[in-house]
Backbone as XML, in Angstrom:
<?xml version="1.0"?>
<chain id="A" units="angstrom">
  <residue number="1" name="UNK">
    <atom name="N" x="0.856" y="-1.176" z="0.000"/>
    <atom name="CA" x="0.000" y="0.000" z="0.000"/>
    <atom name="C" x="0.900" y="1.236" z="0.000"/>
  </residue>
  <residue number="2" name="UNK">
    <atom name="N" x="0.947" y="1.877" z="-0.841"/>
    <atom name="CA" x="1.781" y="3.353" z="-1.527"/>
    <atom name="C" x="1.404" y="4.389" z="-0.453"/>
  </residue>
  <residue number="3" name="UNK">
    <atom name="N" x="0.188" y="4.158" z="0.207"/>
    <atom name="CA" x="-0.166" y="5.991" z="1.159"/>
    <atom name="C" x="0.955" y="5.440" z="2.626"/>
  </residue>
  <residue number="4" name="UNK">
    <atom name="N" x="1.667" y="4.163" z="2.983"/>
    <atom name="CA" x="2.149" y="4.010" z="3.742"/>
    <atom name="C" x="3.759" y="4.177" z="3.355"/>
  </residue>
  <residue number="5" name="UNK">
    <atom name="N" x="3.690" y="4.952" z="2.608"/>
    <atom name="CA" x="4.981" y="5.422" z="1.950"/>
    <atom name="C" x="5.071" y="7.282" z="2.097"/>
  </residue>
  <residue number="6" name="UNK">
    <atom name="N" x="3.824" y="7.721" z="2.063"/>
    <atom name="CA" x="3.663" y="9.297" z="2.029"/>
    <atom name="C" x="4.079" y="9.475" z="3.259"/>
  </residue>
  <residue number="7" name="UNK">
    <atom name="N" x="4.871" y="10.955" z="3.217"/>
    <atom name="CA" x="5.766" y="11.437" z="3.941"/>
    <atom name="C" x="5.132" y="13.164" z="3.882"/>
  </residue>
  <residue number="8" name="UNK">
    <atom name="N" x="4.133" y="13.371" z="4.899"/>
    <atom name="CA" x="3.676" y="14.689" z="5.125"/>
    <atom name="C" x="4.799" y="15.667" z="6.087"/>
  </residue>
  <residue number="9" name="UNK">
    <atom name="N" x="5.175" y="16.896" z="5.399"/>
    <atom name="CA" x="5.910" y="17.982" z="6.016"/>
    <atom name="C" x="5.469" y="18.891" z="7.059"/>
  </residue>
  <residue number="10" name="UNK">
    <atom name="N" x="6.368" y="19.611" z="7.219"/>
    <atom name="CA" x="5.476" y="20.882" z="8.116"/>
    <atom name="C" x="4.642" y="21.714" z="7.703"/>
  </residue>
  <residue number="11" name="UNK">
    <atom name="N" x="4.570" y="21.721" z="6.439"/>
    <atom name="CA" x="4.072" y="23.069" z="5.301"/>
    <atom name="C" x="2.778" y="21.868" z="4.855"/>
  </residue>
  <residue number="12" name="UNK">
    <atom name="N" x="1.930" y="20.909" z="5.075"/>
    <atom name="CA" x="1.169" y="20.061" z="4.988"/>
    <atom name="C" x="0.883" y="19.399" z="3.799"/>
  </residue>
  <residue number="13" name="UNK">
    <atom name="N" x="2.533" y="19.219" z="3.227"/>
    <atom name="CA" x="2.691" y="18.472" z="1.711"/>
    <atom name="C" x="3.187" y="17.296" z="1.812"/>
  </residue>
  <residue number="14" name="UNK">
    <atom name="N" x="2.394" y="16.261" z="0.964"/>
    <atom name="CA" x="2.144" y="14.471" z="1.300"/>
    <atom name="C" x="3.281" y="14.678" z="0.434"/>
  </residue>
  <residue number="15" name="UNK">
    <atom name="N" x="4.191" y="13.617" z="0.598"/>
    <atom name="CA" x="5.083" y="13.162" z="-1.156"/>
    <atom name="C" x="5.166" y="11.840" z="-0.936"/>
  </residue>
  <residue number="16" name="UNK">
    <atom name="N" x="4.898" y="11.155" z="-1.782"/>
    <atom name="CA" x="5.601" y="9.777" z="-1.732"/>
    <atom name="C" x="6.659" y="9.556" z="-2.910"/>
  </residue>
  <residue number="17" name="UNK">
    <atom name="N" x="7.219" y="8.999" z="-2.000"/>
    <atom name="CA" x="9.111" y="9.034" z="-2.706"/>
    <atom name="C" x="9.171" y="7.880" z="-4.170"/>
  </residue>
  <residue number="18" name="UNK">
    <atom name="N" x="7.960" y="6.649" z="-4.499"/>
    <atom name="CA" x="8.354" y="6.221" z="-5.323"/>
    <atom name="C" x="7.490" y="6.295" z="-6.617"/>
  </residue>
  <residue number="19" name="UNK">
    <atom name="N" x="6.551" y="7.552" z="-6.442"/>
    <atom name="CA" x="5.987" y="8.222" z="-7.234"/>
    <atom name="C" x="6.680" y="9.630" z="-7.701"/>
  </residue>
  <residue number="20" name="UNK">
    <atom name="N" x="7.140" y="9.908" z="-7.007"/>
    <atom name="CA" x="7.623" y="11.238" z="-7.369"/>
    <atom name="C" x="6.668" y="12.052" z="-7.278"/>
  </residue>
  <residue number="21" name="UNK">
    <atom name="N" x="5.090" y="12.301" z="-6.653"/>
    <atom name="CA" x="4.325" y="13.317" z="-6.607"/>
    <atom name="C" x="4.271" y="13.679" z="-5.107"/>
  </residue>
  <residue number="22" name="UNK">
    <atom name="N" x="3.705" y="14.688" z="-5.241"/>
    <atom name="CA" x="3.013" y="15.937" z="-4.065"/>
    <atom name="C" x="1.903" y="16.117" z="-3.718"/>
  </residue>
  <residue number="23" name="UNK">
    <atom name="N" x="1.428" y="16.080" z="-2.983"/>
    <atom name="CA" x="-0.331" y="16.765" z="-2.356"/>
    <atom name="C" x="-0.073" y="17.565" z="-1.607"/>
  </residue>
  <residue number="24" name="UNK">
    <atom name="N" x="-0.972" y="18.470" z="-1.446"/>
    <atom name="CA" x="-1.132" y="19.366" z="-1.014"/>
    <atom name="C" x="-2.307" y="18.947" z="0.340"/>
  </residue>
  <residue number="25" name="UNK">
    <atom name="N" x="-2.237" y="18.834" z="1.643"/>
    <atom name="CA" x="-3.275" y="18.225" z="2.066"/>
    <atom name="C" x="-3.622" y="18.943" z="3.431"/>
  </residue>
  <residue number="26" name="UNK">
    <atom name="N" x="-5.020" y="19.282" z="3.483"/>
    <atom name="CA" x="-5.561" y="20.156" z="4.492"/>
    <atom name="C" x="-5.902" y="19.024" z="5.906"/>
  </residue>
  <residue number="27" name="UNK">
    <atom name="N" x="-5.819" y="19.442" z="7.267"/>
    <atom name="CA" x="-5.994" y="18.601" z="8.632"/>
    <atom name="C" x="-7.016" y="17.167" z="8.644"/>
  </residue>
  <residue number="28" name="UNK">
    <atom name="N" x="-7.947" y="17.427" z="7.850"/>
    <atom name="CA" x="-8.572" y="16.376" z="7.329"/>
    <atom name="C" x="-8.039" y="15.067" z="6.881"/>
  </residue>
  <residue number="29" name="UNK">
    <atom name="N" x="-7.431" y="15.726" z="5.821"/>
    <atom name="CA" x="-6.514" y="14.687" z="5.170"/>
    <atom name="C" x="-5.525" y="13.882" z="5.660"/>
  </residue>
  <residue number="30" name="UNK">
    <atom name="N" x="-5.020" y="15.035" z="6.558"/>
    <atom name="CA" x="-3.764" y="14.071" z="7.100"/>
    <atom name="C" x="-4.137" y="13.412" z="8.124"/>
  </residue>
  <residue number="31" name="UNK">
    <atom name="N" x="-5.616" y="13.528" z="8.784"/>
    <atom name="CA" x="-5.866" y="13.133" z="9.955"/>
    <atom name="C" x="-6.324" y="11.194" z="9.247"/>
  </residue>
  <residue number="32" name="UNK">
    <atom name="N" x="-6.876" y="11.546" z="8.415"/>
    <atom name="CA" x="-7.422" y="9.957" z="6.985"/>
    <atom name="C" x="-5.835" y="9.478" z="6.832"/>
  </residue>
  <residue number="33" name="UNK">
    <atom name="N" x="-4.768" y="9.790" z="6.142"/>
    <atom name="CA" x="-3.790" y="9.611" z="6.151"/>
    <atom name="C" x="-3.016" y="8.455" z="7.319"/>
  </residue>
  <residue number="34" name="UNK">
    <atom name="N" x="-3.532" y="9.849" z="8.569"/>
    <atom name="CA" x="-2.431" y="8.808" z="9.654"/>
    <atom name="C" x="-3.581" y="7.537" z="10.157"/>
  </residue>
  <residue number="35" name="UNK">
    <atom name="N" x="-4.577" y="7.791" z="10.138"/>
    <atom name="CA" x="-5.284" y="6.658" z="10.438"/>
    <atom name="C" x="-5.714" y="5.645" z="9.761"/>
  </residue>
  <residue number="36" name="UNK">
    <atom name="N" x="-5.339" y="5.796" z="8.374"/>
    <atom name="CA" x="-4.912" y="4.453" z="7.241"/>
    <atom name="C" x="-3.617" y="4.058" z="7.883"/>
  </residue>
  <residue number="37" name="UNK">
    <atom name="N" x="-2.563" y="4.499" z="7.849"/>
    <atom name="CA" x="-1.242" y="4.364" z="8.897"/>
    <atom name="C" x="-1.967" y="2.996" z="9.564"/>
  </residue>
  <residue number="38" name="UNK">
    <atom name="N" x="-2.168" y="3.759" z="10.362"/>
    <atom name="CA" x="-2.599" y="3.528" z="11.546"/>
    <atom name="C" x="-3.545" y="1.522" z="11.771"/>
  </residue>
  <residue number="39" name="UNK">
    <atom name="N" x="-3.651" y="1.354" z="10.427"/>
    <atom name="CA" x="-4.780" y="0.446" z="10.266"/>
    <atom name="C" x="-6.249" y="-0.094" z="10.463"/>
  </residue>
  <residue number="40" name="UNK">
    <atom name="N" x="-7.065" y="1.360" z="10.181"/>
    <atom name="CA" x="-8.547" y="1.449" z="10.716"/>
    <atom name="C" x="-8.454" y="1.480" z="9.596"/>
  </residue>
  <residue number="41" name="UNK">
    <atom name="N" x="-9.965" y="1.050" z="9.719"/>
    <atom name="CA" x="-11.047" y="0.861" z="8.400"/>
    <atom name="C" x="-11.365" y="2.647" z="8.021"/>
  </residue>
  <residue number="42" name="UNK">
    <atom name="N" x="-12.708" y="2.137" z="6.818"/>
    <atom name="CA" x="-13.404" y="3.677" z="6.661"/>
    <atom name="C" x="-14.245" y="3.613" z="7.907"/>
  </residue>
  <residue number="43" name="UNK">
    <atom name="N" x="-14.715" y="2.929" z="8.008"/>
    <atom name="CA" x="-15.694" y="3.375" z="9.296"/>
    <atom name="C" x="-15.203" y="3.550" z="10.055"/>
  </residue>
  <residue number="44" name="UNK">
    <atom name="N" x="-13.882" y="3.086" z="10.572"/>
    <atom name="CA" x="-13.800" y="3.765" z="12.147"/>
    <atom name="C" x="-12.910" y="4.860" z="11.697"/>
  </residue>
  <residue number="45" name="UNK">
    <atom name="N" x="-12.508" y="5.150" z="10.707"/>
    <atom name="CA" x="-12.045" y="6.402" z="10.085"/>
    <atom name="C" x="-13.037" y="7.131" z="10.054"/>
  </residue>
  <residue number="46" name="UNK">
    <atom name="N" x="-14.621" y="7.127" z="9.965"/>
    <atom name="CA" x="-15.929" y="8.330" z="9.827"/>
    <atom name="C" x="-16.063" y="8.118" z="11.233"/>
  </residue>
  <residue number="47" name="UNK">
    <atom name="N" x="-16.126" y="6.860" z="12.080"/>
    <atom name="CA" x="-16.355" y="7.319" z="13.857"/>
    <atom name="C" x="-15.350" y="8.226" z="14.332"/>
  </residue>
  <residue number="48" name="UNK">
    <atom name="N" x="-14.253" y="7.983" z="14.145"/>
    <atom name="CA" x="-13.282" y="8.700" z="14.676"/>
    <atom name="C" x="-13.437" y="10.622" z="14.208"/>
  </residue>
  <residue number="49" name="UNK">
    <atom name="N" x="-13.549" y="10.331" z="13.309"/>
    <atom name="CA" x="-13.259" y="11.870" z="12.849"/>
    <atom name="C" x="-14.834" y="12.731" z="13.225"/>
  </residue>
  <residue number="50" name="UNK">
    <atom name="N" x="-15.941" y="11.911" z="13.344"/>
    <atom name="CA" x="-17.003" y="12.135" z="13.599"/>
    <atom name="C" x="-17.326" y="12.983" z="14.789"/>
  </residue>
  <residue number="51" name="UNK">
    <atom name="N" x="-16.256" y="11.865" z="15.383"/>
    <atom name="CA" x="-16.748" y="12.267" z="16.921"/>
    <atom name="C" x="-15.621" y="12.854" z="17.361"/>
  </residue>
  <residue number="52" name="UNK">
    <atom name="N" x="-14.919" y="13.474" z="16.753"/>
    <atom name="CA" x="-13.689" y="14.573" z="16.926"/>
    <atom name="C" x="-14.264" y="15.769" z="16.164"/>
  </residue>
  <residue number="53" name="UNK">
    <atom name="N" x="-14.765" y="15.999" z="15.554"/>
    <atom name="CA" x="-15.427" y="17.158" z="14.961"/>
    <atom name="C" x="-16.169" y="17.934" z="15.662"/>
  </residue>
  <residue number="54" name="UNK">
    <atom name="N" x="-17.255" y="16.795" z="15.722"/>
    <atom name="CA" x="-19.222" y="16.974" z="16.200"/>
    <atom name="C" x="-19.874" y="16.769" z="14.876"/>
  </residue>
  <residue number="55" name="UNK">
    <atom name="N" x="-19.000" y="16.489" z="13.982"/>
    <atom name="CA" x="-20.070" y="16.385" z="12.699"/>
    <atom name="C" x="-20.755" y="15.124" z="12.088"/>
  </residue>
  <residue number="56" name="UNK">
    <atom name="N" x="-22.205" y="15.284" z="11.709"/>
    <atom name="CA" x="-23.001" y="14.348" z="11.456"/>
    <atom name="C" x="-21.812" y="13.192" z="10.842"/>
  </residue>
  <residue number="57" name="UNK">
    <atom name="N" x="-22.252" y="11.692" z="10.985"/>
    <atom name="CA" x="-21.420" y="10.846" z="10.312"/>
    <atom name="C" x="-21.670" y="10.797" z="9.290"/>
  </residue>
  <residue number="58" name="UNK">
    <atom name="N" x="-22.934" y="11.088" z="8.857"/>
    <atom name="CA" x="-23.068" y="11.193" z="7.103"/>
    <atom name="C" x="-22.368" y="11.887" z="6.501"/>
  </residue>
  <residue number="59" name="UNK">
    <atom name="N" x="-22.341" y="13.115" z="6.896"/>
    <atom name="CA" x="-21.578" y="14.643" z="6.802"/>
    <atom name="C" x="-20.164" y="13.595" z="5.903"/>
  </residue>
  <residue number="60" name="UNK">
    <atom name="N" x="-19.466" y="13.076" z="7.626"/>
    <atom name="CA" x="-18.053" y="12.780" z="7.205"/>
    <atom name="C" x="-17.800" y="11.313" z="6.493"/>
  </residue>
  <residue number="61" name="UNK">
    <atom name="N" x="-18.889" y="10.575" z="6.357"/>
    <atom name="CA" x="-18.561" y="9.260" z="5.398"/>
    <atom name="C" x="-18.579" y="9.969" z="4.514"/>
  </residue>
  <residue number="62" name="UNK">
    <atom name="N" x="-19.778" y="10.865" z="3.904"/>
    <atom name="CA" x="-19.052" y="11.217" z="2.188"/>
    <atom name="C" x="-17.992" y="12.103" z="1.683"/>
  </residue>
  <residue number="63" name="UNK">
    <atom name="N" x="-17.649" y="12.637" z="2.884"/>
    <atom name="CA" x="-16.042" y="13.285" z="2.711"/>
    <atom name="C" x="-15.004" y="12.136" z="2.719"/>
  </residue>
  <residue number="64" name="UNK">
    <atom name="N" x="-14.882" y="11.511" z="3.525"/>
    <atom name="CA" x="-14.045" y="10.419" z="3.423"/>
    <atom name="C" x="-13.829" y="9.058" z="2.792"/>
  </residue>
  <residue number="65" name="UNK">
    <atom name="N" x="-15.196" y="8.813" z="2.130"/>
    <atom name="CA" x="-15.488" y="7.867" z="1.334"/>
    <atom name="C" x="-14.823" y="8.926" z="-0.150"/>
  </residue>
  <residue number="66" name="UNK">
    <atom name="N" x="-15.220" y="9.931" z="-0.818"/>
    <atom name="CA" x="-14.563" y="11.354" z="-1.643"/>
    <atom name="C" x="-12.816" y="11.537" z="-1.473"/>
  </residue>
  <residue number="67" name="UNK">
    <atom name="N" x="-12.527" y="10.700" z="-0.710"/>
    <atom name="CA" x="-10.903" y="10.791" z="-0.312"/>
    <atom name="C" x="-10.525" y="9.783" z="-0.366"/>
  </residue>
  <residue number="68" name="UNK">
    <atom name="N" x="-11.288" y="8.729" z="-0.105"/>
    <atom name="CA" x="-10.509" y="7.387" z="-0.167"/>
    <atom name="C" x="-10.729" y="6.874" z="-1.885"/>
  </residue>
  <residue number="69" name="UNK">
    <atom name="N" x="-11.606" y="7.450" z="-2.593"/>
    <atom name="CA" x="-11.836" y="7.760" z="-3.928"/>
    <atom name="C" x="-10.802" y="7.931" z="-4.753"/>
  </residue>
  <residue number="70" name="UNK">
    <atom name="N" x="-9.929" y="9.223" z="-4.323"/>
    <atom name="CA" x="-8.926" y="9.919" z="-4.519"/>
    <atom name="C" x="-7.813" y="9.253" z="-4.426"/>
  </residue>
  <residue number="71" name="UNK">
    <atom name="N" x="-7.838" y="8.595" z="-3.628"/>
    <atom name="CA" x="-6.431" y="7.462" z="-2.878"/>
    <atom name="C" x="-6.665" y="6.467" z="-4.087"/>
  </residue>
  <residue number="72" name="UNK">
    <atom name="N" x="-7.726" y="6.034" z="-4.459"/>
    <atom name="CA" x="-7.616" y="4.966" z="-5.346"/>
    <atom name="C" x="-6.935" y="5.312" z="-6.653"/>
  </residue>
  <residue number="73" name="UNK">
    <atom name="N" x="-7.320" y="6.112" z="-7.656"/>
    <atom name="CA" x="-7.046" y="7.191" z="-8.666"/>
    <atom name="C" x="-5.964" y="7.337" z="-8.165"/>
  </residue>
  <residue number="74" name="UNK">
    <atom name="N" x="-4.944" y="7.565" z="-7.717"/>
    <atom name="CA" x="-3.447" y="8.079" z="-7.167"/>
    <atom name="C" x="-3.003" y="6.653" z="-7.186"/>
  </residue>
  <residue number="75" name="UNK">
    <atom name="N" x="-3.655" y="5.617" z="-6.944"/>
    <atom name="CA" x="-2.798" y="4.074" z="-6.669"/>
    <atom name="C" x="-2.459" y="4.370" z="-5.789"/>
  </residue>
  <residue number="76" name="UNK">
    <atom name="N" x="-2.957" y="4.729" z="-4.434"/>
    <atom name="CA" x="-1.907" y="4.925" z="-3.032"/>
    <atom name="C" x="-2.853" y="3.557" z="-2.267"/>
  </residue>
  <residue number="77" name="UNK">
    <atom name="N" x="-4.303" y="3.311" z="-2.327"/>
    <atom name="CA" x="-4.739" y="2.381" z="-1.776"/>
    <atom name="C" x="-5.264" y="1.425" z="-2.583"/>
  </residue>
  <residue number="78" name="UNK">
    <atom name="N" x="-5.688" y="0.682" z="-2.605"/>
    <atom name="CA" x="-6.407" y="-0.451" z="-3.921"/>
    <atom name="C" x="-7.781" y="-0.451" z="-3.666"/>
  </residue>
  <residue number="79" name="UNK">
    <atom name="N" x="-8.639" y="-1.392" z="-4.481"/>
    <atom name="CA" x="-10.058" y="-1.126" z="-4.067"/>
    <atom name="C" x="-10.604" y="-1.233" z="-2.559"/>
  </residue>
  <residue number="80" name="UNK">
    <atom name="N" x="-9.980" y="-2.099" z="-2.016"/>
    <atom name="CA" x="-10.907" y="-2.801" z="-0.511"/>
    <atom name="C" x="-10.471" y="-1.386" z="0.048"/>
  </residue>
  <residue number="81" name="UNK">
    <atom name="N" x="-9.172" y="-0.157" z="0.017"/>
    <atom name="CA" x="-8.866" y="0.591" z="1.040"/>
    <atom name="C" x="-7.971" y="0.311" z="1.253"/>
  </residue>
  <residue number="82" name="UNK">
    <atom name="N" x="-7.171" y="-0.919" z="1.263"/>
    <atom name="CA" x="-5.997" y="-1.186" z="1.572"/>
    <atom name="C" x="-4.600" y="-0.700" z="0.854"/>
  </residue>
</chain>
C-alpha cells in the first residue's frame, strides 16, 4: 500500500518518494492519512473523525469515502482501502 509510503511535512505536503508526486493536504486529510497508517477501516475512520469534529457521520462518510476515492485514482490504496 503506496499511502504508507507518504511522507507529510510541516508546510502540509504528502510526497511519496516512489511516485515522485506531491499533495497538497488540508488537517482532514492528514488526519485519513495517519489513520490508514494507523490500520482502521473507513468506518472507524468516519467514527473517529465524527466524533472529533461533532459532525453528522453522514456529513463525514461522504467526505471520506470522496478521499478514499482519490487514494484509489493516485494508486496509493487499492479497491478494498488497503
Amino acid at each position: 500500500m503506496l499511502i504508507n509510503e507518504m511522507i507529510v511535512d510541516e508546510n502540509d505536503m504528502g510526497f511519496v518518494p516512489s511516485l515522485g508526486i506531491t499533495f497538497q493536504l488540508n488537517d482532514t486529510a492528514k488526519k485519513i492519512i495517519e489513520l490508514i497508517k494507523e490500520g482502521k477501516s473507513k468506518d472507524e475512520i468516519v467514527e473517529i473523525i465524527s466524533s472529533e469534529s461533532g459532525k453528522d457521520w453522514r456529513e463525514v462518510y461522504i467526505d471520506v469515502n470522496d478521499f478514499f476515492q482519490k487514494l484509489r485514482v493516485y494508486g496509493l490504496i487499492d479497491e478494498s482501502g488497503n
